[in-house]
Coordinates of C-alpha atoms in Angstrom, one line a residue:
Chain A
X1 CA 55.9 66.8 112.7
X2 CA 52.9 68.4 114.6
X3 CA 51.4 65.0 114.9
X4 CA 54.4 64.8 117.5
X5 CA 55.4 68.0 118.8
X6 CA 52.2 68.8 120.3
X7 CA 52.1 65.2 122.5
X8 CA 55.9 66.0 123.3
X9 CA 54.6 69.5 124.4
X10 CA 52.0 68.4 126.4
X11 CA 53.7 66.0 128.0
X12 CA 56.4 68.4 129.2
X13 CA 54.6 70.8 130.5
X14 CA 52.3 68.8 132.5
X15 CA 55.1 66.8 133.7
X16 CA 56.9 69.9 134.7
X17 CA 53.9 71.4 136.1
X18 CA 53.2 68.4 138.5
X19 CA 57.2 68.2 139.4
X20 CA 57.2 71.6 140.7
X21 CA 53.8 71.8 142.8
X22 CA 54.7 68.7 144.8
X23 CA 57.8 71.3 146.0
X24 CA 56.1 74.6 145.6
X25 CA 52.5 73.7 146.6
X26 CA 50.8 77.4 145.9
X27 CA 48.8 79.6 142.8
X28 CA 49.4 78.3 140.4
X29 CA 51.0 75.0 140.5
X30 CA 48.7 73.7 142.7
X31 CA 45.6 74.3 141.1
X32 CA 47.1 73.4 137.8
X33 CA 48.2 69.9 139.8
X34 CA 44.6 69.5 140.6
X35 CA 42.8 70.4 137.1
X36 CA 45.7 68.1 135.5
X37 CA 44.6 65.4 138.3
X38 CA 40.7 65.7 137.1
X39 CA 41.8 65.3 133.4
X40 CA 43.4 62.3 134.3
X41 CA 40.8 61.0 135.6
X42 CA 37.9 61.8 133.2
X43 CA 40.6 60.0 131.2
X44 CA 40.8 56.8 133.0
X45 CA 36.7 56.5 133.1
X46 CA 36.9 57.1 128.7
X47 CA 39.6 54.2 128.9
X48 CA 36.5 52.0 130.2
X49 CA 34.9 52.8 127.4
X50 CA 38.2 51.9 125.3
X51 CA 38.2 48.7 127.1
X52 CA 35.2 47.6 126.4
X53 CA 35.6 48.0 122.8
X54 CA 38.5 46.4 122.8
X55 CA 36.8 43.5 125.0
X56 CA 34.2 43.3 122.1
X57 CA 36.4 43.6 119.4
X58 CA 38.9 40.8 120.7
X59 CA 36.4 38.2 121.8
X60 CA 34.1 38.9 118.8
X61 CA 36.7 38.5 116.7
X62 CA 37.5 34.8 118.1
X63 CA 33.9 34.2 117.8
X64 CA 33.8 35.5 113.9
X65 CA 36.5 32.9 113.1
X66 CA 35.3 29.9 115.4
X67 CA 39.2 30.4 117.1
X68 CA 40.0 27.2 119.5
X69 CA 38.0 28.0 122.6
X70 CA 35.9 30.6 120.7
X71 CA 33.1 28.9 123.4
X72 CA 34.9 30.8 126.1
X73 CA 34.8 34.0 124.6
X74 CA 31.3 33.7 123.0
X75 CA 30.4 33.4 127.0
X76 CA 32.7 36.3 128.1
X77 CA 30.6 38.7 125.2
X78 CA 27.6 37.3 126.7
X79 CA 28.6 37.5 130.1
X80 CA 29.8 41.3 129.1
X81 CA 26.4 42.4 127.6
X82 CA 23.9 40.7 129.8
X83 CA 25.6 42.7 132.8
X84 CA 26.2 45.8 131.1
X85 CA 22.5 45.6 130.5
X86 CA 21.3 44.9 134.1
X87 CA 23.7 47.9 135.1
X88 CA 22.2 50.6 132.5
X89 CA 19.0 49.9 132.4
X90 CA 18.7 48.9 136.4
X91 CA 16.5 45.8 136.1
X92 CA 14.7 44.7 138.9
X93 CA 15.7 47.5 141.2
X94 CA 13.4 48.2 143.9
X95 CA 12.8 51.9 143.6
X96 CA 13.0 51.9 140.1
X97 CA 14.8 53.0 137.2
X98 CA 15.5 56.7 138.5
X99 CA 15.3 55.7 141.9
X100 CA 18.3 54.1 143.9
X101 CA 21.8 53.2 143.0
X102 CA 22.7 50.5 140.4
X103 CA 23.9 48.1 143.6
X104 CA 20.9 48.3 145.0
X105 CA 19.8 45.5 147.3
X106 CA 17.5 42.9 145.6
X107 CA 18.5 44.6 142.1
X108 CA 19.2 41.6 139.0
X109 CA 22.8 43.5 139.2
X110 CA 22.9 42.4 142.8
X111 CA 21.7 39.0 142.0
X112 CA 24.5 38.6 139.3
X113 CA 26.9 40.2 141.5
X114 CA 26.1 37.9 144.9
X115 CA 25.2 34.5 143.2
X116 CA 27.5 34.7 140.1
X117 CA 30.6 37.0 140.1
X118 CA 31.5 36.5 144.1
X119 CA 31.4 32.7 144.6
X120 CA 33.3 32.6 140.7
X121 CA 36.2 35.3 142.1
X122 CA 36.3 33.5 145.7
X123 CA 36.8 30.2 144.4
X124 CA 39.1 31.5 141.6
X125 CA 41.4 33.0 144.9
X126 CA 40.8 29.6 147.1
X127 CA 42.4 27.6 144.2
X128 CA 45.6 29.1 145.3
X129 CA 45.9 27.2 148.2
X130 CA 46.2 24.1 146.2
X131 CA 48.7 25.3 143.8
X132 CA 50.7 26.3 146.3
X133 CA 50.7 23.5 148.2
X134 CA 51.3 21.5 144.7
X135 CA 54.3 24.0 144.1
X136 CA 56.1 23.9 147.0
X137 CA 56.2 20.1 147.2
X138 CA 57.8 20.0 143.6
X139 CA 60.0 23.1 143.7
X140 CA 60.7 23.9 147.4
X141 CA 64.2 21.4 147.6
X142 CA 67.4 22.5 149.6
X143 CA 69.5 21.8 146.5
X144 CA 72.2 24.2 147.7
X145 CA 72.6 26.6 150.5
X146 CA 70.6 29.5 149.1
X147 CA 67.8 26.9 148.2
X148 CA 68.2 25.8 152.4
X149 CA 68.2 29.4 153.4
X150 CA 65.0 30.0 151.9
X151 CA 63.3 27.0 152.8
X152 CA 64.3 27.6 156.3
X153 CA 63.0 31.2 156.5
X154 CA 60.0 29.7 154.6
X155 CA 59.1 27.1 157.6
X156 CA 59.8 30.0 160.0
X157 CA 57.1 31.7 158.5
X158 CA 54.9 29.2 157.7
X159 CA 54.9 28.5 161.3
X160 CA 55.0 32.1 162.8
X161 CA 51.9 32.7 160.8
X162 CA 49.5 30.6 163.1
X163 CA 49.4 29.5 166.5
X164 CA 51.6 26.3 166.2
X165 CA 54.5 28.7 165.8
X166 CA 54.1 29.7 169.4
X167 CA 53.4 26.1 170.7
X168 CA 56.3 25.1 169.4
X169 CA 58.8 27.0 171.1
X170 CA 56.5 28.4 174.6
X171 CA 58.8 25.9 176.4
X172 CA 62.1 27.9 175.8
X173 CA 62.7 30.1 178.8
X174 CA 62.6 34.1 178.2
X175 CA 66.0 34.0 178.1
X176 CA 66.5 32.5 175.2
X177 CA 63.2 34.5 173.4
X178 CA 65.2 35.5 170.4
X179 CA 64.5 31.6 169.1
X180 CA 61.0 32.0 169.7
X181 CA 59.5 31.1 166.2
X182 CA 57.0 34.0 166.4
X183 CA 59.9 36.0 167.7
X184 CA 62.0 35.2 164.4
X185 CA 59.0 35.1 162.4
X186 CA 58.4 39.1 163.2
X187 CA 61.7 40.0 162.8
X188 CA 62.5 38.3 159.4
X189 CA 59.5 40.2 158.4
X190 CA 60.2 43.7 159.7
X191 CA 64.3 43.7 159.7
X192 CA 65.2 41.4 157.0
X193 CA 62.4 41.9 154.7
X194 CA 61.9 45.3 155.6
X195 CA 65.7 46.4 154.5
X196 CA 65.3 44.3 151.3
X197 CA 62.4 45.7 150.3
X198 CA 63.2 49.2 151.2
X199 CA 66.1 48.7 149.0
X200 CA 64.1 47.9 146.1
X201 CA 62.2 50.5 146.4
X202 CA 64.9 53.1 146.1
X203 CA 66.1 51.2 143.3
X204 CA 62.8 51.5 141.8
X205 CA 62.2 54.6 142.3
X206 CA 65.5 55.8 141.0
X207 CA 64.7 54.2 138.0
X208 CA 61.2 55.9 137.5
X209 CA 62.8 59.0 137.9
X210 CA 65.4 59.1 135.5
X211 CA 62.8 57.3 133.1
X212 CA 60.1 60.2 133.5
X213 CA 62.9 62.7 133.2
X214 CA 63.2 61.2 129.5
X215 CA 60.0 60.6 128.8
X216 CA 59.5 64.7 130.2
X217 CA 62.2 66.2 128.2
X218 CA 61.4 64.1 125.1
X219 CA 64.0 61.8 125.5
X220 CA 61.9 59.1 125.4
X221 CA 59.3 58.9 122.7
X222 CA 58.1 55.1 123.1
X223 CA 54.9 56.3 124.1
X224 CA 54.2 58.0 121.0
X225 CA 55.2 55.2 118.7
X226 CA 58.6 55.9 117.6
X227 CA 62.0 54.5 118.2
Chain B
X1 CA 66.9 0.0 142.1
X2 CA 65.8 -1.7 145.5
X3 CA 62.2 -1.6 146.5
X4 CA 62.1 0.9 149.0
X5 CA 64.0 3.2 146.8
X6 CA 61.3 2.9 144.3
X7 CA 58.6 3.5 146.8
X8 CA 60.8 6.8 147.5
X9 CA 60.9 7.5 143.9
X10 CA 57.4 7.1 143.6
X11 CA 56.6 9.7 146.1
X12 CA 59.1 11.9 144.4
X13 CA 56.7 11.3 141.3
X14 CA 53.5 11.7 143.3
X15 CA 50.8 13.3 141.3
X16 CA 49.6 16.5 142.0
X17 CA 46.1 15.6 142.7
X18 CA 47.2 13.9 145.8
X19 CA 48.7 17.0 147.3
X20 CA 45.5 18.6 146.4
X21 CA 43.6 16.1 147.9
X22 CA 45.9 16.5 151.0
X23 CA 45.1 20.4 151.4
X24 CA 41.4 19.6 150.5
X25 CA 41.0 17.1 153.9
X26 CA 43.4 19.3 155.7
X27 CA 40.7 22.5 155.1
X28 CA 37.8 20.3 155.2
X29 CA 38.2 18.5 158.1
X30 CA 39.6 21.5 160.3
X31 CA 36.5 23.5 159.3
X32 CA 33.9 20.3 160.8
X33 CA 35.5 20.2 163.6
X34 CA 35.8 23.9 164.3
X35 CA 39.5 23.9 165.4
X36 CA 40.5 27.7 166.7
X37 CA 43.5 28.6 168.6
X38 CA 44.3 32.1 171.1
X39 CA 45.7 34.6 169.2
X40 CA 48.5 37.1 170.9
X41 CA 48.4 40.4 169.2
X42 CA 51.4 41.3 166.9
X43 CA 52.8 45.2 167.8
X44 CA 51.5 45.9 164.2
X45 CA 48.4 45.2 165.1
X46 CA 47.9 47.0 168.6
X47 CA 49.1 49.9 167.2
X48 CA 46.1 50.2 164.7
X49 CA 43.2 48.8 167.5
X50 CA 45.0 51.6 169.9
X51 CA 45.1 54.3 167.1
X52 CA 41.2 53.7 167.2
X53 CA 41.1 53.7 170.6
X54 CA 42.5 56.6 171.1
X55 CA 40.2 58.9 168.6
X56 CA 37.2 60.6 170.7
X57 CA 33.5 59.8 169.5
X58 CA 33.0 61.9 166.7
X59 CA 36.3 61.9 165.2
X60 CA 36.0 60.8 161.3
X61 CA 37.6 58.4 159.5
X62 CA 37.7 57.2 155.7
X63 CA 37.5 53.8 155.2
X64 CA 38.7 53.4 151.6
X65 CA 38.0 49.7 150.6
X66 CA 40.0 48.7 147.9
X67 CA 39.1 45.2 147.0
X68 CA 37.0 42.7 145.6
X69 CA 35.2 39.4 146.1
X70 CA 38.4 37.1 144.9
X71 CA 40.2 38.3 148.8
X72 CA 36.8 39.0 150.4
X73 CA 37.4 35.8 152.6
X74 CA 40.8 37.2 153.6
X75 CA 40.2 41.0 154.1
X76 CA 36.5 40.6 155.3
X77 CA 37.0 39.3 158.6
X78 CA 39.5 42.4 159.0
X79 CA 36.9 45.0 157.7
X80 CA 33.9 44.1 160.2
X81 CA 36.1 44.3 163.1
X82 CA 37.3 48.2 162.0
X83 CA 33.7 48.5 161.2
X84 CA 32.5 47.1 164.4
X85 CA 35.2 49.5 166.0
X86 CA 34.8 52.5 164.4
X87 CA 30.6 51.9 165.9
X88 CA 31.4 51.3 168.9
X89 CA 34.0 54.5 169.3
X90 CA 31.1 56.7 168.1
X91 CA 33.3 57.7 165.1
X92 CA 31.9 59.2 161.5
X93 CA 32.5 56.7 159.1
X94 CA 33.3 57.8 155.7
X95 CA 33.5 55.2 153.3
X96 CA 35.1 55.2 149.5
X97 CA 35.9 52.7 146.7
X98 CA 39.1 53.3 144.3
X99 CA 38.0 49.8 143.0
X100 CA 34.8 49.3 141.0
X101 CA 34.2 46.5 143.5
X102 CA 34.9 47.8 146.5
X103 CA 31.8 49.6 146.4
X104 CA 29.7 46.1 146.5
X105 CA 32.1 45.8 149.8
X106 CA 30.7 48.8 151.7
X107 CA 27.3 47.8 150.9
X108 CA 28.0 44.8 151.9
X109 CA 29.5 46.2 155.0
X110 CA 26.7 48.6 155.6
X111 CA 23.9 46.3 155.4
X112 CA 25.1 43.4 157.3
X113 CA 26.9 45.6 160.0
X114 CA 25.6 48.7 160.7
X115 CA 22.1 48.4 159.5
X116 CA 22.2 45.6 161.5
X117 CA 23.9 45.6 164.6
X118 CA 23.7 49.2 164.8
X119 CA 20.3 50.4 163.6
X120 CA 20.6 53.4 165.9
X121 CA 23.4 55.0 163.2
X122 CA 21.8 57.0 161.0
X123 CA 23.0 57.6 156.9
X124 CA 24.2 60.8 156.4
X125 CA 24.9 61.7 160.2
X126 CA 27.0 58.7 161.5
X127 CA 28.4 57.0 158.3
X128 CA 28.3 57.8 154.4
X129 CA 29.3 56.4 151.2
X130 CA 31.2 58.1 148.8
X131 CA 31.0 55.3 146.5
X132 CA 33.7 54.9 143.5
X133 CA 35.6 56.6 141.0
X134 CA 38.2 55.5 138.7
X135 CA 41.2 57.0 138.5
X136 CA 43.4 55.4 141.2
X137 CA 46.0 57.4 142.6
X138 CA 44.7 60.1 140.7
X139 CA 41.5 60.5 143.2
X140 CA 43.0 60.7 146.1
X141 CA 45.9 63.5 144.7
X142 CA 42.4 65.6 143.9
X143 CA 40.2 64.6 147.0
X144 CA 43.7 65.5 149.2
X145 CA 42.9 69.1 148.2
X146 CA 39.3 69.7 147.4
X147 CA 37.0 66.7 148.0
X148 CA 33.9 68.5 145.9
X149 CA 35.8 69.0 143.1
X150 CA 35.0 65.2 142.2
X151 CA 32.5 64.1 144.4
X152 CA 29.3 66.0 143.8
X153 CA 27.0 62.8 145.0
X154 CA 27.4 60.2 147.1
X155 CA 27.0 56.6 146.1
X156 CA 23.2 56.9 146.6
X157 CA 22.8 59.4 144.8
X158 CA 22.1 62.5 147.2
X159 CA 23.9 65.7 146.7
X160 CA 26.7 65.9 148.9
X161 CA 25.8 69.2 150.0
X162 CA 22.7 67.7 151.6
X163 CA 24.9 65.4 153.5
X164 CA 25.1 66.6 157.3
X165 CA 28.0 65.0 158.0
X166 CA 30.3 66.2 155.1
X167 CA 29.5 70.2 155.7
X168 CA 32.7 72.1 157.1
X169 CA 34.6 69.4 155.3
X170 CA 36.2 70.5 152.0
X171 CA 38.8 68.0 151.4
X172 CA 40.7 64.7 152.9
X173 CA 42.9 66.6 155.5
X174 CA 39.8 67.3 157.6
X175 CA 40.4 63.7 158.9
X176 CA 41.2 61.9 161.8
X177 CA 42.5 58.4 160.2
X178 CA 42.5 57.0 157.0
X179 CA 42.0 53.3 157.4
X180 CA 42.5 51.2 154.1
X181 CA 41.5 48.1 153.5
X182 CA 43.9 46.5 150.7
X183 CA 44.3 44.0 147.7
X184 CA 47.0 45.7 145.2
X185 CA 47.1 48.7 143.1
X186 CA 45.3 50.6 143.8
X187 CA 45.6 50.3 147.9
X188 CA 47.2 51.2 150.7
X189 CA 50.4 52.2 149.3
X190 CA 48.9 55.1 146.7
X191 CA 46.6 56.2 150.1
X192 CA 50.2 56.8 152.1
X193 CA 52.0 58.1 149.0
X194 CA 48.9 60.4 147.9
X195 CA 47.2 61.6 151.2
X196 CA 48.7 60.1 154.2
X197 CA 52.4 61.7 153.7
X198 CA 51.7 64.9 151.7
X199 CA 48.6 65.5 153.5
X200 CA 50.2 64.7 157.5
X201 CA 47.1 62.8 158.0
X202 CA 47.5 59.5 159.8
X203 CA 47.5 56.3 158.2
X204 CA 46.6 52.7 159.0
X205 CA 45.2 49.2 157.1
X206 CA 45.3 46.3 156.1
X207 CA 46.2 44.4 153.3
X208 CA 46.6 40.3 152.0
X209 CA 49.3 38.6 153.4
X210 CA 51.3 38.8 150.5
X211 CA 51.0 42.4 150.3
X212 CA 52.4 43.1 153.6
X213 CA 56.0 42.3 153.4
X214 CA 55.9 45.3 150.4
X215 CA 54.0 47.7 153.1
X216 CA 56.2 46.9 156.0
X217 CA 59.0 49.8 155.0
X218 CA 56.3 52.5 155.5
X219 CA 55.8 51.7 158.9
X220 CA 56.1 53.1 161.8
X221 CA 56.5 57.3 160.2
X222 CA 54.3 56.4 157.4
X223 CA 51.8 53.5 158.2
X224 CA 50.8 53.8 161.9
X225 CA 50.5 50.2 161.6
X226 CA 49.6 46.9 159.5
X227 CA 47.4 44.2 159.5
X228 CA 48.4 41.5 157.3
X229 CA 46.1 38.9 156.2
X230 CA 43.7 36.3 158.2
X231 CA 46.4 35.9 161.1
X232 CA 46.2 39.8 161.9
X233 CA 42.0 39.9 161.3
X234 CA 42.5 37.2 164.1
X235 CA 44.5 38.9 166.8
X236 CA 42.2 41.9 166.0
X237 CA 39.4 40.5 166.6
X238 CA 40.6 38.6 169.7
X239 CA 41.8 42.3 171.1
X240 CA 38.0 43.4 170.3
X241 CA 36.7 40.4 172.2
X242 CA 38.6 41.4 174.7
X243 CA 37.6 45.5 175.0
X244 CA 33.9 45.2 174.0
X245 CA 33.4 41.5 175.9
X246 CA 29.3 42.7 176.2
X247 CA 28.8 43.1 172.4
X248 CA 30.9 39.7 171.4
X249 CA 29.9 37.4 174.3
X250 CA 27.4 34.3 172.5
X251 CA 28.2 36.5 169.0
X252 CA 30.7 33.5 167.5
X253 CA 29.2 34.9 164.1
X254 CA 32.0 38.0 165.1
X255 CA 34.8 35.9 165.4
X256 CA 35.1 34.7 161.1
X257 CA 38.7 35.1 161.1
X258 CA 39.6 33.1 164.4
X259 CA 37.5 30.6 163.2
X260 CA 39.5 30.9 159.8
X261 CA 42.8 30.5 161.7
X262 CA 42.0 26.8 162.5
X263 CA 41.8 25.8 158.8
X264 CA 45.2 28.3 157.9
X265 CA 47.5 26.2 160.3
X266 CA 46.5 22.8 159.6
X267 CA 46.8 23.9 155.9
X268 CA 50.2 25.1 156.9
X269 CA 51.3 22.2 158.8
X270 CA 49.9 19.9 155.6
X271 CA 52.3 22.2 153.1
X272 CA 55.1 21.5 156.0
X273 CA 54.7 17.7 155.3
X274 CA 54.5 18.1 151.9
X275 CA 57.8 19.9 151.6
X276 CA 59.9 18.4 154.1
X277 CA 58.3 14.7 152.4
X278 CA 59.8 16.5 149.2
X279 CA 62.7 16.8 150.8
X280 CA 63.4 13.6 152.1
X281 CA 62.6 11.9 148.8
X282 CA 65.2 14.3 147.1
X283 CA 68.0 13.6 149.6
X284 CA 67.8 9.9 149.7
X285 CA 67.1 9.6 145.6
X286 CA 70.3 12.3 144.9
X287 CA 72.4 9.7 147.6
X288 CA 71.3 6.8 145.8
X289 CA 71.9 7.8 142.4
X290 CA 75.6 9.1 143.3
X291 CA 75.8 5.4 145.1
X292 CA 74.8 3.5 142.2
X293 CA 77.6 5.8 139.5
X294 CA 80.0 4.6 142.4
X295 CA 79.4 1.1 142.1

């Protein structure tokens, strides 16, 4: 019973609390806003800590019971340590242990972040490109006229979103500047787009609110483990 | 099946690795030969270089960078022109990660930028690091009030009350601009929902291209204005050419994200053939198969 109330209670309040300072910003809502703010994020740093258990735990794990591609998580572990490593005990650093931030230039955490981790997450991104590409050729088919519609506004796009666009239609006198493929490409983006999306949004956040209202009154106890 | 329908239904079937292929020459061979193209500014875009423009020297601005290495070659072109800008203006650059790698992004920034290009800016007078701190959204709602409260060092490690350029300020509202640079959550969405809005304090950015369509409804009350992607790094950086013609003339190494552009269009035009070849392969196979139940 207390094992629940108390989370229920907490939860209230502090949801409450940070409901009414966002519309009565003054003593002491406000300053209860900002302590509960600060305990969220001492929070979120612990949850590294939780993370990297969990990392460990996971992986080593796999590793214990030679899992199929146990190889990949031996080197995540690894990977995990040998940085964590380089970052506490500030290897290599110029000024020393005591001395300059962990980023420091010419640091082994700097090494492992420039020569290892950057080209490894750039290339990771660039593959993108290729899938894409890959994608769109297989899946991108006017099969019906939804299917055209979207394909249409996709080359519209596609084009408006280098120079080509604007080659392609300069010849078209000011006149007729509404079929300007930049023209249409800007307007898709900030009319079209830009109701859609705004439409979502209010959906959305509809939806959070009614959800935090049952989380808040206890409604909603998912979070705690029960039904 | 005739023969030139199963040449079509072999392109229909056409591996992936020749598509791949494709977009590999397309980028490769665009990036020898150097191809660039003019870039017109976009309204969007204007409206942030004019924001800038428009701040006296001395005015300060936080430069929240909120990404890593995997869109570094899309958001850092974007990031050395506001850099660039923000030195030339004179203006106090304050600079703050809400991602743990974001802060590898202002070094970066720092060292290769104003270090460089600008030794005469000073650390601590003309631009700071505030380094990062985890807890997302939940930073800026604390800063937006009382910017000591969780920063009681910079990311060097120096007291913050030491730093001459952050006395007289006690929170985020003493500023001019907040200019985000964007990848996802946390970005430039939490910065106009946390600070920019509550706070009245005026927001601009930019983001990856397939963020911006989902930070367009915030412009104009919320989001001054948006740069989305390589394109808008491109038009920026062309309106910087333009203004400060002294410091870019023989300075190509400025221009990354015009010289990006070339590679982007042929790429586009490559994934243009690729679908409309898609197409035309569908169309003539779904006609010949509703020939041949005919017959």
């Amino acid at each position: 019973m207390v094992r629940q109330t108390i989370p229920l209670m907490i939860t209230a309040i502090v949801g409450f609390v940070l409901v009414v300072a966002y519309f009565i910003p003054h003593p002491p809502f406000d300053t209860l806003r900002e302590d509960f703010a600060i305990y969220f994020d001492i929070i979120a740093s612990v949850a590294f800590i939780l993370g990297a258990g969990n990392l460990i735990m996971m992986h080593g794990s796999k590793i214990s019971k030679r899992d199929k591609s146990w190889g990949y998580s031996a080197v995540t572990v690894g990977g995990f340590i040998l940085v964590l490593l380089i970052g506490l005990t500030k290897i290599g650093n110029p000024d020393g242990f005591r001395g300059s931030s962990v980023t420091a230039e010419g640091s082994y955490f700097d090494y492992v972040y420039r020569y290892i981790f950057r080209p490894c997450a750039a290339t990771m991104f660039a593959l993108l490109a290729f899938y894409v590409a890959s994608a769109s050729f297989r899946a991108f088919r006017a099969k019906n006229a939804e299917a055209t519609i979207l394909l249409l506004v996709a080359f519209i796009i596609l084009l408006g979103r280098t120079f080509v666009g604007t080659l392609l239609t300069s010849w078209l006198p000011d006149s007729l500047f509404f079929l300007k493929i930049p023209y249409l490409a800007e307007k898709i983006m900030t009319v079209l787009n830009f109701a859609g999306n705004r439409a979502i949004m209010i959906g959305i956040a509809l939806g959070i609110i009614s959800t935090s209202l049952k989380v808040i009154i206890g409604i909603d106890r998912s979070y705690l483990g029960a039904d | 099946m005739n023969g030139f329908a199963r040449f079509v239904d072999a392109i229909d079937k056409l591996d992936r690795r020749w598509v791949f292929l494709g977009v590999g020459l397309a980028v490769v061979i665009s990036s020898m030969f150097g191809l660039t193209f003019p870039e017109i500014p976009t309204p969007m875009v204007k409206a942030v270089f004019d924001k800038i423009e428009s701040l006296p020297a001395g005015s300060r601005v936080l430069l929240p960078f909120d990404y890593d290495p995997g869109s570094e070659p899309e958001l850092q072109p974007m990031a050395d022109a506001f850099v660039r800008h923000c030195a030339e203006k004179g203006l106090k650059m304050y600079f703050i990660a809400l991602w743990p790698l974001g802060q590898n992004m202002v070094v970066g920034v720092t060292s290769n930028i104003l270090e460089r290009e600008y030794p005469h800016l000073r650390y601590g007078y003309d631009y700071m690091d505030l380094g990062y701190k985890s807890g997302n959204e939940g930073v800026v709602a604390v800063i937006l009030t009382d910017l000591k409260k969780l920063y009681t060092t910079d990311a060097r490690g120096s007291s913050i009350d030491d730093i001459p350029m952050l006395q007289g300020i006690s929170s985020i509202r003493s500023f001019d601009l907040i200019l985000n640079i964007s990848a996802g959550y946390p970005g430039l969405k939490e910065w106009i929902q946390y600070a920019g809005t509550p706070g009245n304090i005026p927001v601009a950015g930019g983001c990856t291209a397939v963020q911006a369509p989902l930070l367009y409804p915030y412009h104009p009350e919320q989001l001054l204005g948006l740069m989305g992607g390589i394109k808008a790094a491109a038009e920026y950086e062309a309106l910087m050419k333009d203004r400060f013609a002294d410091k870019y003339r023989g300075h190509e190494e400025y221009l990354s994200a015009l010289r990006r552009m070339g590679p982007q269009t042929v790429t586009h035009l490559t994934i243009i053939f690729f679908i409309i070849l898609g197409n035309l392969t569908f169309w003539y196979l779904r006609r010949h198969r509703a020939q041949a139940k005919l017959r």
